Coordinates of C-alpha atoms in Angstrom, one line a residue:
X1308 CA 3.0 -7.9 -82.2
X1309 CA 3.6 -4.3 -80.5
X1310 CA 0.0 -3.9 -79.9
X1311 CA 0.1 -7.2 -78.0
X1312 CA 3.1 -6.3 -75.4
X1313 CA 1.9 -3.1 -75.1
X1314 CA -1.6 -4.7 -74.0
X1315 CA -0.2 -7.0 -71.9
X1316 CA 2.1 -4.1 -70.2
X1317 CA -0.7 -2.3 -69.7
X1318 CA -2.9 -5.8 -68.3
X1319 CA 0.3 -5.9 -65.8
X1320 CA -0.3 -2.4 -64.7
X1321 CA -3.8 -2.7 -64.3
X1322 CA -2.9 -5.9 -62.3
X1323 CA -0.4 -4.4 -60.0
X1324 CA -2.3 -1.2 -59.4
X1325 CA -5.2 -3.2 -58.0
X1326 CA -3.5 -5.0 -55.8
X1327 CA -1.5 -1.6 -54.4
X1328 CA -5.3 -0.4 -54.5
X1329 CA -6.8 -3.5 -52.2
X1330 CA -3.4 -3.4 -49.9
X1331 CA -3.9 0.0 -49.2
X1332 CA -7.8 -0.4 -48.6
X1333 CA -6.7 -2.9 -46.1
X1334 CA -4.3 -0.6 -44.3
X1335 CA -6.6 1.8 -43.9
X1336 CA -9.0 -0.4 -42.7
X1337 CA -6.9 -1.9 -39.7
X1338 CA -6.0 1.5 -39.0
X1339 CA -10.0 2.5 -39.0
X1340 CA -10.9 -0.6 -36.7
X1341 CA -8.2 0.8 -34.2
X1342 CA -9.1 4.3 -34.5
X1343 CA -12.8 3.5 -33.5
X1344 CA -11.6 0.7 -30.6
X1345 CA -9.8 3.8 -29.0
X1346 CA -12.9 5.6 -29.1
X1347 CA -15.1 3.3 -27.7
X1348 CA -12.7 2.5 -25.4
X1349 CA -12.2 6.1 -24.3
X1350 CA -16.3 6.9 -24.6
X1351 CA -16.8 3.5 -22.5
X1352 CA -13.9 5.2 -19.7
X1353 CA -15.9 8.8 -20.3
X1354 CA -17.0 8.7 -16.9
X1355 CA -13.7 8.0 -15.1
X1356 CA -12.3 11.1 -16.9
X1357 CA -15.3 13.2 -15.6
X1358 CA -15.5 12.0 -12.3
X1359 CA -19.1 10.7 -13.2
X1360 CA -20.7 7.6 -13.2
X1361 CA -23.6 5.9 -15.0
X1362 CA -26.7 4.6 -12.7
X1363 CA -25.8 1.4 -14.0
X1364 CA -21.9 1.3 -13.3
X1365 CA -19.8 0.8 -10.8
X1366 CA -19.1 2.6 -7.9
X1367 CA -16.3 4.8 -6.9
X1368 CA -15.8 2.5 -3.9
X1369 CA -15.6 -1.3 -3.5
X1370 CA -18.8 -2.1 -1.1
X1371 CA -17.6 -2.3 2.5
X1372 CA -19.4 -4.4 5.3
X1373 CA -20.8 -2.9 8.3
X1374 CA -18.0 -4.0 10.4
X1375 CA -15.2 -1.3 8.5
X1376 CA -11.8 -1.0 10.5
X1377 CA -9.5 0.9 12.9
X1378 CA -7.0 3.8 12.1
X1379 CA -4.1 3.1 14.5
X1380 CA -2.3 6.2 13.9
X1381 CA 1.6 7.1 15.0
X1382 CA 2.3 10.5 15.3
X1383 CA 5.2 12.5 17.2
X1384 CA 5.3 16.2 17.8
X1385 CA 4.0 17.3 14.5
X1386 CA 0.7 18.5 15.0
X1387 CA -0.2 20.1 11.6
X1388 CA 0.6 17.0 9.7
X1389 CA -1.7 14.9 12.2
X1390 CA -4.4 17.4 12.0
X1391 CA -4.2 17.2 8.2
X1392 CA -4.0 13.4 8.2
X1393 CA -7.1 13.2 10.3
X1394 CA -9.2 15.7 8.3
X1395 CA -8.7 13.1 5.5
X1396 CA -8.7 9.5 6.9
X1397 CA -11.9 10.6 8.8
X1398 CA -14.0 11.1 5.4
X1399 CA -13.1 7.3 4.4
X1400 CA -16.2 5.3 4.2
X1401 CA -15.1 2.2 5.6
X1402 CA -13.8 3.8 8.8
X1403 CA -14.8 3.2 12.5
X1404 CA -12.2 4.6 14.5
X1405 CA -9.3 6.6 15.1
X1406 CA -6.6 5.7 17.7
X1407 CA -3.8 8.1 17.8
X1408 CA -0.8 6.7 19.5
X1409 CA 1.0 9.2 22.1
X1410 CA 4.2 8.4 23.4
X1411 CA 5.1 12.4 24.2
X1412 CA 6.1 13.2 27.3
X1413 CA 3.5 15.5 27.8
X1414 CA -0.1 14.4 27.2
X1415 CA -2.1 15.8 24.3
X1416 CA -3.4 19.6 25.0
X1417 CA -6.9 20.3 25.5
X1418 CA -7.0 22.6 22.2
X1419 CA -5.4 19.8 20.4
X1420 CA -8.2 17.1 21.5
X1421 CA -11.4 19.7 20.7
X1422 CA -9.6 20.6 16.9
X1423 CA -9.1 17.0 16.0
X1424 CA -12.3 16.1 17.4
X1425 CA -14.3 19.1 15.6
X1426 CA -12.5 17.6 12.4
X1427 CA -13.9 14.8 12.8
X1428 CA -17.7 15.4 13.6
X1429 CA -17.5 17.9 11.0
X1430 CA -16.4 15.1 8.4
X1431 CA -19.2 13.0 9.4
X1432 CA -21.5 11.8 7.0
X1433 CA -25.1 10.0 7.0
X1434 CA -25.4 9.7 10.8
X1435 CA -21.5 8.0 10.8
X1436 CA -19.6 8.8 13.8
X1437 CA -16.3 8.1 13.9
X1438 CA -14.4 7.9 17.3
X1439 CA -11.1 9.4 18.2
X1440 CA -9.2 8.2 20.9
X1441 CA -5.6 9.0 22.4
X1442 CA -3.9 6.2 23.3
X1443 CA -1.6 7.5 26.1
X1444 CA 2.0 6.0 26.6
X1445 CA 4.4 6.5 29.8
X1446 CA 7.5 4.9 27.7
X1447 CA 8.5 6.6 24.7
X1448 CA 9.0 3.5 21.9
X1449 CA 8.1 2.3 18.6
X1450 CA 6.6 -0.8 20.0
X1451 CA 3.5 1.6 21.1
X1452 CA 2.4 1.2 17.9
X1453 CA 1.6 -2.3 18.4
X1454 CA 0.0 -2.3 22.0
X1455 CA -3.4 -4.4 22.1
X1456 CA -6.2 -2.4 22.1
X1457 CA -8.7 -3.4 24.7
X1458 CA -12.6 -3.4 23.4
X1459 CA -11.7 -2.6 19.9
X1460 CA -14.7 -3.4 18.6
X1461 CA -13.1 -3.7 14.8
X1462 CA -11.1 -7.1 13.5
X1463 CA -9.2 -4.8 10.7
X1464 CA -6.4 -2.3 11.7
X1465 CA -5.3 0.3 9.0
X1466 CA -1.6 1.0 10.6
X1467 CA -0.5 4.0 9.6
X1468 CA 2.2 7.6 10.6
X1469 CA 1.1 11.1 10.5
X1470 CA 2.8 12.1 7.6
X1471 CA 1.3 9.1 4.4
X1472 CA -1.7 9.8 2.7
X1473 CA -3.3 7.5 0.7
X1474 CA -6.4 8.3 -1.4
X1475 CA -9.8 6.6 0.7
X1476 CA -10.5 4.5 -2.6
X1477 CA -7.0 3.0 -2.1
X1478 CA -7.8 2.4 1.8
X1479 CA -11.1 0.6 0.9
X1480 CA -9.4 -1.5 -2.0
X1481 CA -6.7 -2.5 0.8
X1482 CA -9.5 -3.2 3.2
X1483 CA -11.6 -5.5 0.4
X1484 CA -8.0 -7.4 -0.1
X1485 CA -7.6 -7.8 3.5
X1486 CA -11.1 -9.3 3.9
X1487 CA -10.3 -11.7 1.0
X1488 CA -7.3 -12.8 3.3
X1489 CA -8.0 -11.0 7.0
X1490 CA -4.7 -13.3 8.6
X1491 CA -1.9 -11.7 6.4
X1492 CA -0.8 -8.2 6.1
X1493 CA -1.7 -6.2 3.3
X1494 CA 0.2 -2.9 2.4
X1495 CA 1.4 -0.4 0.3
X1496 CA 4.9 0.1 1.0
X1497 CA 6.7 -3.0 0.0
X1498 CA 10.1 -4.2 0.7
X1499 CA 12.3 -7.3 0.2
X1500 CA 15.1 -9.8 1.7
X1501 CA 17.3 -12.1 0.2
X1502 CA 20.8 -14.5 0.8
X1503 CA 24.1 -12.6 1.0
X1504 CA 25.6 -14.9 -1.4
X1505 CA 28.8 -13.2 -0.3
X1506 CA 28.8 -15.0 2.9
X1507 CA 29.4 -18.3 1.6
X1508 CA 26.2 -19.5 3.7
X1509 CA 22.2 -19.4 3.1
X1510 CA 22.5 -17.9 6.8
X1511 CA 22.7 -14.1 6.6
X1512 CA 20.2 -12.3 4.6
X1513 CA 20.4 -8.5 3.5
X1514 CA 17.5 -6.0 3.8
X1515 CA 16.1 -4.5 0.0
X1516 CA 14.3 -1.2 -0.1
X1517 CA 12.0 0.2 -3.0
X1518 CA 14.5 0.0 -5.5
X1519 CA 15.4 -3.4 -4.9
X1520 CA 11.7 -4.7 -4.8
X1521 CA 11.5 -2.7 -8.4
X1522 CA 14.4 -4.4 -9.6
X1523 CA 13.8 -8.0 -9.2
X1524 CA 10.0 -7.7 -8.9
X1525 CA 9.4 -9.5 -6.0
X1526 CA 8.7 -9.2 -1.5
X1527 CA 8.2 -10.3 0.6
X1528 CA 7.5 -7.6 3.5
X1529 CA 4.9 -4.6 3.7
X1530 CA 5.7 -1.9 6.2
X1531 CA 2.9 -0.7 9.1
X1532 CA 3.6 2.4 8.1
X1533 CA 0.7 2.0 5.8
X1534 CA -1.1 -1.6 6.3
X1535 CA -3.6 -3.6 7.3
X1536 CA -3.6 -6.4 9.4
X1537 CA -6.0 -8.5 11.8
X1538 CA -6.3 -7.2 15.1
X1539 CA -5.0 -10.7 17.2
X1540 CA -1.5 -9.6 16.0
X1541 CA -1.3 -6.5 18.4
X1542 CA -2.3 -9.1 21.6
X1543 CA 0.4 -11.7 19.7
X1544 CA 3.0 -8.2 19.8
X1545 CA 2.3 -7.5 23.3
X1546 CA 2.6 -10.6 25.1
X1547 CA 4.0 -13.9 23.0
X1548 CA 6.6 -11.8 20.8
X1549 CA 10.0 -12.4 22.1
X1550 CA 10.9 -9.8 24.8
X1551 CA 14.6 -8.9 23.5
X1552 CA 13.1 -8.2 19.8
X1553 CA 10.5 -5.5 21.9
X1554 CA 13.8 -4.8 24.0
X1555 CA 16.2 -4.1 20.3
X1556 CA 13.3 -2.2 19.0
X1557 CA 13.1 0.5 21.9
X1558 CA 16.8 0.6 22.3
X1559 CA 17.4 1.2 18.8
X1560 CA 14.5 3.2 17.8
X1561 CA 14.0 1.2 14.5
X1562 CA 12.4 -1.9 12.8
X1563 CA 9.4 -2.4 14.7
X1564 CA 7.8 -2.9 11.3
X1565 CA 10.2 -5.5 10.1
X1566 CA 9.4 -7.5 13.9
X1567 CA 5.6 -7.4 12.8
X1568 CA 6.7 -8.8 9.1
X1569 CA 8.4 -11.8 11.2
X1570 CA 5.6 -12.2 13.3
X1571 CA 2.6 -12.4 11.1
X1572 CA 4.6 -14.4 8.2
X1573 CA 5.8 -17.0 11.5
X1574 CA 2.3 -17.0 12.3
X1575 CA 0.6 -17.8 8.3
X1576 CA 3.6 -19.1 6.6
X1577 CA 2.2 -17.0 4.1
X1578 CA 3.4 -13.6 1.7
X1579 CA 2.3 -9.9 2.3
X1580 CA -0.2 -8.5 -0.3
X1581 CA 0.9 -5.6 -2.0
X1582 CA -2.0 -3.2 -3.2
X1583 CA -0.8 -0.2 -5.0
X1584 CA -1.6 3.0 -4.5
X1585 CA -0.9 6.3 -4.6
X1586 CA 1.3 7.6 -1.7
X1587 CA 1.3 11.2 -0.6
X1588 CA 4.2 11.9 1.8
X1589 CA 3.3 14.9 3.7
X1590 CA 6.5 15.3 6.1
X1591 CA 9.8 15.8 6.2
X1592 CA 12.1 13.4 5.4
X1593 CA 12.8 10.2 8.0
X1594 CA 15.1 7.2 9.1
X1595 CA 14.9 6.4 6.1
X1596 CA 16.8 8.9 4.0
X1597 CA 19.5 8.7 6.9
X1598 CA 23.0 7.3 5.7
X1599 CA 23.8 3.5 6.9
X1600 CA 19.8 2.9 6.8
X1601 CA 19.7 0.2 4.9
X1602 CA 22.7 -1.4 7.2
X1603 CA 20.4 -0.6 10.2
X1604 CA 17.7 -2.8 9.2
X1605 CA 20.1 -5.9 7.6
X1606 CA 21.4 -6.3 11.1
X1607 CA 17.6 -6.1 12.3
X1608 CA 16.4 -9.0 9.7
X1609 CA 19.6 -11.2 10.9
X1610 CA 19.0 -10.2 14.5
X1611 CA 15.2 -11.5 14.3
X1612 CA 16.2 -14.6 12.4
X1613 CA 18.0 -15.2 15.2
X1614 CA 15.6 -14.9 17.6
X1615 CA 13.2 -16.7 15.6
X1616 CA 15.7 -19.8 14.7
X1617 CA 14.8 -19.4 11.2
X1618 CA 13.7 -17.2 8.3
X1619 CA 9.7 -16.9 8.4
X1620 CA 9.4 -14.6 5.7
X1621 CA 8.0 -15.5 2.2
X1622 CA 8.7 -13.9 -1.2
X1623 CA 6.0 -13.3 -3.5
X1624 CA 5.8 -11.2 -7.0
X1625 CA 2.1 -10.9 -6.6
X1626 CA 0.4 -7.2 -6.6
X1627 CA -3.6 -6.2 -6.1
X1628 CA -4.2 -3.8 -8.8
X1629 CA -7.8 -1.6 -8.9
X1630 CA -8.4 -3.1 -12.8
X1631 CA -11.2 -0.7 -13.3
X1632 CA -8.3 2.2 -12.8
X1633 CA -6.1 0.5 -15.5
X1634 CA -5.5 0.2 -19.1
X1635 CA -3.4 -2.8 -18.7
X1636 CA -3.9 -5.5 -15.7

């Protein structure tokens, strides 16, 4: 009778060491199928690492049409930041001009024109030349930035200030977007608006920065300081936008960039498309960091409502990612 529990003790043993046995041959087999997934998936993303690519992959670069687009650069007495801008923007593929906007008092020096112009040929690549051009400006405002071009022989304008840097593979993936939807602005500075619930009316709308537009995860503006947008919207700018938005604009040295917003979201009834990118600042600080900022530009959103008769911009939680750059998309 002893001989028979102490068999069956040890049967029960036997039993529940094989099953310890096969649950821990399965662990380790998950964790060996997800040990070699990592590895493929880190041979397969060798390349990126290295800065190499297989024959058969994909390029750095999106393919770009012959027709590429138009730096329309702002700059203001900071001559080292715009020569550095240029020396980078002018080694994009995808770029057929650079038009510097110059609203100094003084026009450009002669020393200034043959540097940024010797940048330029020197960046020049495959028989590409890339022209510069000053666009001179008697008054000094912000809406120079958004004077029509005559003979501009691009449709796409890359706006953007002396002192952002963007890598040239996010310019190109902005520019593919752009194509995808060539009527609506596509940037990568992203801000927001919503209803001051405060107010006790649907009427007066406060201005979100970057924080805000992390926060709730939506936009539904992208700033010139670093877009792209057709070229018709300069002409539209010029001569059909209301003359006392141009007028609030000068006066108050600020918010040409949400007027644009209003103007190409009146004209498409449509959202901005963020792309992201990396952003380089190169200068010093702005408007931006200045106290009562954000103030500033609520009483420019309500202001251009106003003058609109209604609010033409759209929200949108949408975002153009490179997937080939990400783990997760």
């Amino acid at each position: 009778m002893r001989g028979c529990l102490l068999s069956r003790r040890t049967e029960q043993r036997l039993r529940q060491l094989a099953i310890s046995t096969v649950g821990s041959v399965k662990i380790k087999l998950v964790l060996f199928l997800c040990i070699a997934f990592t590895l493929l998936a880190l041979l397969s993303r060798g390349s990126g690492f290295t800065g190499r690519t297989s024959p058969s992959g994909p390029p750095d670069l999106l393919p770009f049409p012959r027709k590429g687009y138009a730096i329309v650069m702002n700059t203001w007495k900071r001559y080292d930041l715009l020569k550095q801008s240029i020396s980078h923007y002018s080694l994009c593929p995808g770029l057929e001009s650079i038009h510097i906007v110059w609203s100094e008092p003084d026009p450009p020096s002669n020393s200034l024109r043959k540097s940024l112009q010797h940048i330029v040929e020197s960046n020049s690549r495959d028989g590409r030349q890339v022209e510069l051009v000053f666009d001179i400006n008697k008054e000094d405002s912000l809406n120079n930035r958004f004077k029509e071009i005559k003979d501009l022989k691009t449709d796409a304008i890359f706006s953007i200030d002396d002192d952002v840097i963007f890598p040239c593979s996010s310019v190109e993936l902005a520019f593919n977007v752009w194509q995808s939807a060539p009527d609506t602005m596509v940037g990568f500075v992203p801000r927001a608006h919503w209803v001051d619930q405060s107010k006790g009316n649907n009427d007066y709308y406060i201005y979100g920065g970057w924080w805000s537009v992390w926060w709730s995860g939506t936009y539904s503006m992208v700033l010139s300081k670093a877009a792209f947008f057709h070229k018709k919207y300069f002409r539209i700018y010029t001569n059909e936008m209301p003359a006392s938005i141009r007028e609030y604009v000068t006066k108050n040295r600020n918010c040409e960039d949400i007027a644009m917003s209003f103007l190409v979201a009146n004209a498409t009834g449509a959202p901005p498309i963020w792309v992201k990118g990396k952003i380089f600042e190169i200068g010093s600080t702005g408007i931006s960091s200045m106290g009562g900022h954000s103030e500033r530009r609520t009483q420019c959103v309500n202001r251009f409502v106003a003058e609109f008769g209604r609010m033409p911009l759209v929200s949108t939680s949408a975002k153009a990612v490179d997937s080939r750059n990400i783990w997760f998309w």
